[in-house]
Coordinates of C-alpha atoms and ligand atoms in Angstrom, one line a residue:
M987 CA -66.5 -30.8 9.6
P988 CA -64.6 -33.6 10.6
L989 CA -63.1 -36.3 8.5
M990 CA -66.9 -38.8 7.1
K991 CA -65.0 -42.7 7.4
S992 CA -64.9 -44.6 5.1
W993 CA -63.9 -48.9 4.9
V994 CA -62.1 -47.9 2.3
A995 CA -59.5 -48.0 5.1
S996 CA -57.0 -46.2 2.9
A997 CA -59.7 -42.8 2.5
N998 CA -59.2 -41.9 6.4
D999 CA -55.4 -40.9 6.3
P1000 CA -55.1 -37.7 6.9
E1001 CA -52.5 -36.9 3.9
T1002 CA -54.6 -38.1 1.2
H1003 CA -56.0 -35.8 -1.3
F1004 CA -58.8 -38.4 -1.9
P1005 CA -61.0 -38.8 1.4
L1006 CA -65.0 -39.7 2.1
N1007 CA -64.7 -35.6 2.1
N1008 CA -63.9 -35.1 -1.3
L1009 CA -65.1 -37.8 -4.0
P1010 CA -64.1 -36.6 -6.9
Y1011 CA -65.2 -37.0 -10.3
G1012 CA -62.5 -39.0 -13.9
V1013 CA -62.0 -41.3 -16.2
F1014 CA -60.1 -44.1 -16.0
S1015 CA -59.4 -46.7 -17.7
N1016 CA -57.3 -50.5 -16.6
N1017 CA -56.7 -54.1 -18.6
G1018 CA -57.3 -53.1 -21.7
H1019 CA -60.6 -51.7 -21.3
D1020 CA -62.7 -49.2 -22.3
A1021 CA -62.8 -45.3 -20.5
R1022 CA -65.7 -44.9 -18.1
C1023 CA -66.3 -42.9 -15.4
G1024 CA -65.1 -43.9 -11.8
V1025 CA -64.6 -41.7 -8.5
A1026 CA -61.7 -41.5 -6.7
I1027 CA -61.6 -43.1 -2.5
G1028 CA -58.3 -43.0 -0.3
N1029 CA -55.4 -45.2 -3.5
Q1030 CA -58.6 -46.5 -5.1
V1031 CA -60.2 -45.9 -7.2
L1032 CA -64.1 -46.6 -7.5
D1033 CA -66.4 -48.6 -11.3
M1034 CA -68.9 -45.8 -11.5
A1035 CA -69.7 -47.9 -15.1
A1036 CA -69.5 -51.0 -13.2
L1037 CA -71.7 -50.4 -10.6
E1038 CA -74.0 -48.9 -12.4
T1039 CA -74.5 -52.6 -15.6
A1040 CA -74.4 -53.8 -11.8
E1041 CA -77.9 -51.6 -11.1
L1042 CA -76.3 -50.1 -7.6
I1043 CA -76.9 -46.5 -9.4
R1044 CA -79.1 -45.8 -11.7
L1045 CA -79.6 -42.0 -11.8
S1046 CA -81.2 -42.2 -15.5
N1047 CA -82.8 -43.9 -18.4
A1048 CA -80.0 -43.8 -20.0
P1049 CA -76.3 -44.8 -19.3
V1050 CA -73.9 -41.9 -17.8
F1051 CA -71.2 -43.6 -16.6
D1052 CA -70.2 -45.8 -19.4
L1053 CA -68.8 -42.5 -21.0
P1054 CA -66.0 -41.5 -21.5
Y1055 CA -66.6 -37.7 -19.7
W1056 CA -68.5 -36.1 -16.9
N1057 CA -70.8 -34.2 -19.8
D1058 CA -73.7 -37.0 -18.9
L1059 CA -73.9 -36.7 -15.7
M1060 CA -74.0 -33.1 -15.6
E1061 CA -76.0 -32.2 -18.1
L1062 CA -78.8 -34.0 -15.1
G1063 CA -78.9 -30.7 -13.5
P1064 CA -77.3 -30.0 -10.2
E1065 CA -80.7 -32.0 -8.5
T1066 CA -78.9 -35.7 -9.7
W1067 CA -75.6 -34.2 -8.9
Q1068 CA -77.1 -33.6 -5.3
A1069 CA -78.7 -37.6 -5.3
L1070 CA -74.9 -39.1 -6.9
R1071 CA -73.3 -37.4 -4.0
E1072 CA -75.5 -38.8 -1.8
R1073 CA -75.8 -42.3 -3.4
L1074 CA -71.6 -42.2 -2.9
H1075 CA -72.1 -41.5 0.9
E1076 CA -74.7 -44.0 1.8
F1077 CA -72.2 -47.0 -1.1
L1078 CA -68.5 -46.2 1.2
R1079 CA -69.1 -45.3 4.4
E1080 CA -68.2 -46.7 7.6
D1081 CA -71.0 -48.3 8.3
A1082 CA -72.4 -48.6 4.8
P1083 CA -74.8 -52.0 4.9
E1084 CA -74.4 -52.4 0.5
R1085 CA -70.2 -52.6 1.5
A1086 CA -70.0 -56.5 0.4
Q1087 CA -72.3 -55.3 -3.5
V1088 CA -69.7 -52.0 -3.9
A1089 CA -66.2 -53.5 -2.3
P1090 CA -65.5 -55.6 -5.9
H1091 CA -65.9 -52.2 -7.9
L1092 CA -62.9 -50.4 -6.4
V1093 CA -59.2 -50.9 -8.5
P1094 CA -56.1 -49.8 -7.1
M1095 CA -54.9 -46.1 -8.8
A1096 CA -52.1 -47.8 -8.9
D1097 CA -53.5 -50.2 -12.4
V1098 CA -55.4 -47.6 -13.9
T1099 CA -54.8 -45.0 -16.9
L1100 CA -56.0 -40.8 -16.0
H1101 CA -58.1 -39.5 -19.0
M1102 CA -59.4 -36.6 -19.6
P1103 CA -62.0 -36.0 -17.1
L1104 CA -65.0 -34.2 -19.8
V1105 CA -65.6 -33.1 -23.4
V1106 CA -63.6 -28.8 -22.6
S1107 CA -67.0 -27.3 -25.0
E1108 CA -65.0 -23.8 -24.7
Y1109 CA -62.4 -22.7 -22.6
T1110 CA -62.2 -19.1 -22.2
D1111 CA -58.9 -18.1 -20.0
F1112 CA -59.7 -14.6 -17.4
Y1113 CA -56.9 -12.4 -15.7
A1114 CA -59.2 -11.6 -12.5
G1115 CA -55.5 -11.5 -9.8
R1116 CA -54.9 -8.8 -8.6
H1117 CA -50.6 -10.3 -7.6
H1118 CA -50.3 -11.6 -11.5
A1119 CA -52.1 -8.0 -13.3
T1120 CA -49.8 -6.5 -11.4
N1121 CA -46.7 -7.9 -11.1
V1122 CA -47.1 -8.7 -15.5
G1123 CA -48.4 -4.9 -15.9
T1124 CA -45.9 -3.4 -14.4
M1125 CA -43.5 -5.1 -16.7
F1126 CA -45.5 -4.1 -19.2
R1127 CA -45.4 -0.5 -19.1
G1128 CA -44.6 0.7 -16.0
A1129 CA -45.8 0.8 -12.3
E1130 CA -47.8 3.9 -13.4
N1131 CA -50.1 2.3 -14.8
A1132 CA -49.5 -1.8 -14.4
L1133 CA -53.5 -2.5 -14.3
P1134 CA -55.6 -1.4 -17.1
P1135 CA -58.0 1.2 -17.0
N1136 CA -60.1 -1.9 -16.3
W1137 CA -59.4 -3.9 -14.4
L1138 CA -60.8 -2.5 -11.5
H1139 CA -64.4 -2.7 -12.8
L1140 CA -64.5 -6.6 -14.7
P1141 CA -63.1 -9.9 -15.0
I1142 CA -60.8 -8.8 -18.0
G1143 CA -60.7 -13.0 -20.2
Y1144 CA -60.4 -13.7 -23.7
N1145 CA -61.7 -16.9 -25.6
G1146 CA -59.0 -20.0 -25.2
R1147 CA -58.7 -23.2 -27.8
A1148 CA -61.4 -26.4 -26.2
S1149 CA -59.1 -28.3 -28.9
T1150 CA -55.9 -28.1 -26.7
V1151 CA -56.9 -28.7 -23.1
V1152 CA -55.0 -32.1 -22.3
V1153 CA -56.1 -34.2 -19.3
S1154 CA -52.3 -34.1 -16.6
G1155 CA -49.7 -36.6 -17.4
T1156 CA -49.7 -34.9 -21.5
E1157 CA -46.9 -33.9 -22.7
I1158 CA -46.1 -30.3 -23.5
R1159 CA -43.6 -30.0 -27.0
R1160 CA -42.5 -26.1 -26.9
P1161 CA -43.7 -24.4 -29.6
L1162 CA -43.1 -22.5 -32.2
G1163 CA -44.3 -19.0 -33.2
Q1164 CA -43.1 -15.2 -34.4
I1165 CA -40.7 -13.4 -32.2
K1166 CA -40.2 -11.0 -32.5
A1167 CA -36.5 -9.1 -29.6
P1168 CA -37.7 -5.7 -28.5
E1169 CA -34.2 -4.6 -30.2
A1170 CA -34.5 -6.2 -33.6
E1171 CA -35.9 -4.4 -36.5
N1172 CA -37.6 -7.7 -37.6
P1173 CA -39.4 -11.0 -35.9
S1174 CA -38.2 -14.9 -36.4
F1175 CA -40.2 -17.0 -36.8
G1176 CA -38.5 -20.7 -34.1
A1177 CA -38.4 -22.2 -31.2
C1178 CA -39.8 -20.9 -28.0
E1179 CA -37.9 -19.7 -25.4
R1180 CA -39.9 -18.0 -22.7
L1181 CA -41.5 -20.7 -22.5
D1182 CA -43.7 -20.7 -18.7
I1183 CA -46.8 -21.6 -16.0
E1184 CA -49.4 -20.0 -15.0
L1185 CA -51.4 -21.5 -11.8
E1186 CA -55.0 -21.2 -12.1
M1187 CA -58.0 -23.4 -10.6
G1188 CA -59.9 -24.2 -13.8
A1189 CA -63.9 -23.8 -13.5
I1190 CA -65.9 -26.4 -14.9
V1191 CA -69.7 -25.3 -16.1
G1192 CA -72.3 -28.1 -15.7
V1193 CA -75.8 -26.0 -15.8
S1194 CA -75.9 -24.1 -19.7
T1195 CA -78.4 -21.1 -20.0
Q1196 CA -79.8 -19.7 -23.8
M1197 CA -78.1 -17.4 -25.8
G1198 CA -79.9 -13.4 -24.6
Q1199 CA -80.3 -15.0 -21.3
P1200 CA -78.1 -13.5 -17.9
V1201 CA -77.7 -15.2 -15.1
T1202 CA -77.4 -13.6 -11.9
V1203 CA -73.7 -14.2 -9.5
A1204 CA -75.7 -16.2 -7.0
Q1205 CA -77.3 -18.5 -10.7
A1206 CA -73.8 -18.7 -11.9
D1207 CA -72.9 -19.8 -8.4
Q1208 CA -75.2 -22.9 -8.9
M1209 CA -74.5 -23.6 -12.1
I1210 CA -70.7 -25.0 -10.8
F1211 CA -70.7 -28.6 -11.3
G1212 CA -66.7 -28.5 -9.6
Y1213 CA -63.6 -26.9 -10.3
V1214 CA -59.8 -28.6 -10.7
L1215 CA -56.5 -27.4 -11.3
L1216 CA -55.5 -25.3 -15.2
N1217 CA -51.9 -25.2 -16.3
D1218 CA -52.6 -22.2 -18.4
W1219 CA -49.2 -22.8 -20.8
S1220 CA -47.2 -19.6 -22.2
A1221 CA -45.5 -18.7 -24.7
R1222 CA -43.8 -15.0 -23.1
D1223 CA -42.7 -14.5 -25.5
I1224 CA -44.8 -15.0 -29.1
Q1225 CA -46.7 -13.2 -26.6
A1226 CA -45.4 -10.5 -25.8
W1227 CA -45.3 -10.0 -29.5
E1228 CA -48.8 -10.6 -30.8
Y1229 CA -50.7 -9.6 -27.9
Q1230 CA -52.3 -5.7 -28.7
P1231 CA -54.9 -4.8 -29.5
L1232 CA -56.9 -8.1 -29.3
G1233 CA -55.0 -10.7 -26.2
P1234 CA -53.2 -13.3 -26.7
F1235 CA -53.5 -15.9 -29.2
Q1236 CA -50.4 -18.5 -30.3
A1237 CA -48.6 -17.6 -26.4
K1238 CA -51.5 -19.1 -25.2
A1239 CA -53.1 -22.3 -28.1
F1240 CA -50.5 -24.5 -28.0
A1241 CA -51.2 -26.7 -24.3
T1242 CA -53.5 -26.1 -21.5
S1243 CA -53.1 -28.9 -18.7
I1244 CA -56.1 -29.9 -16.3
S1245 CA -55.8 -32.4 -12.9
P1246 CA -57.3 -35.5 -13.4
W1247 CA -59.7 -35.4 -10.7
I1248 CA -62.8 -32.8 -10.8
V1249 CA -63.8 -31.9 -7.5
T1250 CA -67.2 -30.8 -7.1
K1251 CA -68.6 -27.8 -5.5
A1252 CA -70.9 -30.4 -3.5
A1253 CA -67.0 -31.5 -2.0
L1254 CA -65.4 -27.6 -1.6
E1255 CA -68.7 -25.7 0.2
P1256 CA -66.8 -26.1 4.3
F1257 CA -64.0 -23.4 2.5
R1258 CA -65.7 -20.9 1.6
T1259 CA -64.2 -17.3 1.6
T1260 CA -64.6 -14.4 0.3
T1261 CA -62.9 -12.6 -2.6
P1262 CA -60.2 -9.4 -1.4
E1263 CA -61.9 -6.0 -0.1
R1264 CA -63.2 -4.3 -3.1
E1265 CA -61.4 -1.1 -4.2
R1266 CA -63.8 0.3 -5.7
E1267 CA -67.6 -0.7 -6.1
L1268 CA -68.7 -3.3 -8.5
L1269 CA -71.4 -2.8 -10.9
P1270 CA -74.5 -4.1 -9.6
Y1271 CA -74.3 -6.5 -11.8
L1272 CA -71.3 -8.3 -9.9
K1273 CA -72.1 -8.3 -6.7
E1274 CA -71.3 -10.9 -4.3
P1275 CA -74.7 -12.2 -2.6
G1276 CA -72.3 -14.2 -0.3
P1277 CA -68.6 -16.0 -0.4
M1278 CA -68.2 -17.4 -3.2
L1279 CA -64.4 -18.0 -3.2
F1280 CA -62.3 -21.3 -1.1
D1281 CA -59.6 -21.4 0.8
I1282 CA -57.9 -24.2 -1.4
D1283 CA -53.6 -24.6 -0.8
L1284 CA -51.9 -24.3 -4.6
A1285 CA -47.8 -24.9 -4.6
V1286 CA -46.1 -24.8 -8.5
L1287 CA -43.4 -27.9 -8.4
I1288 CA -40.5 -28.2 -11.2
E1289 CA -38.4 -31.0 -11.3
P1290 CA -35.9 -31.3 -14.5
Q1291 CA -34.5 -33.7 -15.8
G1292 CA -33.3 -36.3 -13.3
A1293 CA -33.0 -34.7 -10.2
A1294 CA -36.6 -34.5 -8.3
P1295 CA -39.0 -32.0 -7.4
E1296 CA -39.2 -28.3 -5.5
V1297 CA -41.5 -26.9 -4.6
I1298 CA -40.9 -22.9 -6.5
A1299 CA -43.8 -21.4 -5.3
R1300 CA -47.2 -21.0 -2.7
T1301 CA -50.4 -19.6 -3.2
N1302 CA -53.7 -19.8 -2.3
Y1303 CA -57.0 -19.4 -4.4
N1304 CA -58.1 -17.3 -1.6
Q1305 CA -56.1 -14.3 -3.3
M1306 CA -58.4 -14.0 -6.2
Y1307 CA -59.9 -10.4 -7.1
Y1308 CA -63.2 -12.3 -8.8
S1309 CA -64.7 -16.0 -7.8
A1310 CA -65.5 -18.2 -11.2
A1311 CA -69.2 -16.7 -10.3
Q1312 CA -68.8 -13.0 -11.4
Q1313 CA -67.2 -14.6 -14.2
L1314 CA -69.7 -16.8 -15.1
T1315 CA -71.9 -13.5 -14.7
H1316 CA -70.1 -11.6 -16.4
H1317 CA -68.9 -14.2 -19.8
A1318 CA -73.2 -14.7 -20.1
S1319 CA -73.9 -10.5 -19.7
S1320 CA -73.8 -9.9 -22.8
G1321 CA -76.1 -12.2 -24.0
C1322 CA -73.4 -15.1 -24.7
A1323 CA -74.5 -18.7 -24.4
M1324 CA -72.9 -20.6 -21.6
N1325 CA -72.8 -25.0 -22.1
T1326 CA -71.6 -27.9 -20.5
G1327 CA -68.7 -28.7 -20.2
D1328 CA -67.5 -25.1 -20.4
L1329 CA -64.0 -24.5 -18.9
L1330 CA -63.0 -20.9 -17.4
G1331 CA -59.8 -20.2 -16.4
S1332 CA -60.0 -18.2 -13.7
G1333 CA -56.2 -16.3 -14.2
T1334 CA -52.4 -16.4 -12.3
I1335 CA -52.6 -17.2 -9.0
S1336 CA -49.8 -14.6 -7.9
G1337 CA -49.8 -13.9 -3.4
P1338 CA -48.0 -10.9 -2.5
E1339 CA -44.3 -11.3 -1.6
K1340 CA -41.7 -13.0 -4.6
D1341 CA -42.8 -16.7 -2.8
Q1342 CA -46.0 -17.3 -3.6
R1343 CA -45.6 -16.1 -7.8
G1344 CA -47.5 -17.8 -10.2
S1345 CA -45.7 -17.9 -13.1
L1346 CA -41.7 -17.9 -13.9
L1347 CA -42.2 -14.5 -16.1
E1348 CA -43.4 -13.0 -11.8
L1349 CA -40.3 -15.4 -10.4
S1350 CA -37.4 -14.9 -12.4
W1351 CA -38.9 -11.0 -12.3
G1352 CA -38.8 -11.8 -16.6
G1353 CA -35.9 -13.6 -16.9
K1354 CA -33.6 -10.1 -14.4
E1355 CA -33.9 -12.6 -11.2
P1356 CA -33.0 -16.1 -11.8
I1357 CA -34.3 -18.5 -10.0
T1358 CA -31.5 -21.2 -7.6
L1359 CA -32.8 -24.5 -8.0
Q1360 CA -31.2 -26.5 -5.0
D1361 CA -28.9 -28.6 -7.0
G1362 CA -27.6 -25.0 -8.3
Q1363 CA -28.7 -25.1 -11.7
T1364 CA -31.1 -22.0 -11.8
R1365 CA -34.2 -21.1 -14.1
S1366 CA -35.8 -18.0 -15.6
F1367 CA -38.1 -20.0 -18.2
I1368 CA -38.2 -24.0 -18.5
E1369 CA -35.8 -26.1 -20.1
D1370 CA -37.2 -28.8 -22.0
G1371 CA -37.3 -32.0 -20.1
D1372 CA -38.7 -30.5 -16.7
T1373 CA -42.0 -31.2 -15.5
M1374 CA -43.5 -29.3 -13.9
I1375 CA -46.6 -29.9 -11.7
L1376 CA -49.0 -28.0 -9.5
T1377 CA -51.1 -29.3 -6.8
G1378 CA -53.0 -27.9 -4.3
H1379 CA -55.6 -28.9 -1.6
A1380 CA -58.1 -27.6 0.4
Q1381 CA -57.1 -28.2 4.6
G1382 CA -60.0 -29.2 6.6
N1383 CA -60.2 -30.4 10.3
G1384 CA -57.9 -33.8 10.5
Y1385 CA -58.8 -33.8 6.5
K1386 CA -57.9 -32.5 2.7
V1387 CA -59.9 -31.9 0.0
G1388 CA -57.0 -32.4 -2.6
F1389 CA -57.1 -32.2 -6.2
G1390 CA -54.0 -34.3 -6.9
T1391 CA -51.2 -33.1 -9.8
C1392 CA -51.3 -31.2 -12.2
S1393 CA -48.8 -32.0 -14.1
G1394 CA -46.5 -31.8 -18.0
K1395 CA -42.9 -32.3 -19.0
V1396 CA -41.8 -30.7 -21.9
V1397 CA -40.5 -31.7 -25.0
P1398 CA -38.3 -29.9 -27.4
A1399 CA -40.1 -28.6 -30.7
P1400 CA -40.6 -29.4 -33.6
S1401 CA -39.2 -28.9 -36.9
F1402 CA -41.0 -26.6 -38.9
P1403 CA -42.6 -29.1 -42.5
Ligands
LIG925 CA1 -54.0 -17.2 -17.6

């Protein structure tokens, strides 16, 4: 598919993340007005609440855009999602008949504040990247036992916290926690010393399921509304002491950042690709009927206080062993009810090469091989004042379907009350 041309000139720039082919959904505020739904087009935001008030668009009896979240639109279902996308194309394409009515409702992106694009119902995080699981398992348990015996048969996950999922730009306070060094006799309580990122994609569930009702992988794929970049901030020292036998808890509960624009599954359709070859045949309920992953180039940048941002890793979403659709199918397989607004973290996305690793734990190999930045500073883990930035896009023929960025600056730990 070529670039779809828009009358919004900046949307035709081959480098923009937000051409007409994309049309991602966010929540914005400006000039003291309340936060409401908007669509990114080039360097502009289309004010959906204003379009609704002007009766240029109406998808249900109740307004769905003059709200600080996209959940109500999601609940209208996939046919309405498709109708909205078609209407937006009509409004914004090069020869749009309604250009004159729509143009007054564009706001420069530089003038808006972006907010959480949805109310996250619940957050589940998976561990479905094979290179990451192998790297971490090798460090924690040795190369012979790197992958747990269940890993090639099911997408391992844990229930995380929706309460601390925050939008890109939110400062991240270094967590306090219980830490025990391997040689120490007793644990201590204090600031995390091994603070890390995890480069992930987040899948947003748009269609709910009934308790007790499993779904197929094909159905699960249809239930997904869209995707965001996701940084699963991780306190490695807290994690190492607390994680057995029930998995991560406080090491992950303090913060998860997402990018502000939900890139719809519809926008990603041209970039579908397959999961890697299976080493063990999957049970029938997890088999994919077609390509369920997406070819999305991803990068991690670090911006130390006062320095320029620089790339420390590049990888691709196509490295996942399990797709979001498989994860959703597995999640609902027991009869677990899934809700509109549920967020599924993919698991850390690392590639096979050293500079393709999606966490500092892997990049510095547990702190044994610190990375050197361009100005000579080294990093094993994140220091106070560092801003960590994720970015990503699918590359089309002369255009990008991009996610913007997902960033967070780390600030010092609080003192204990
Ligand atoms: Ca994770």
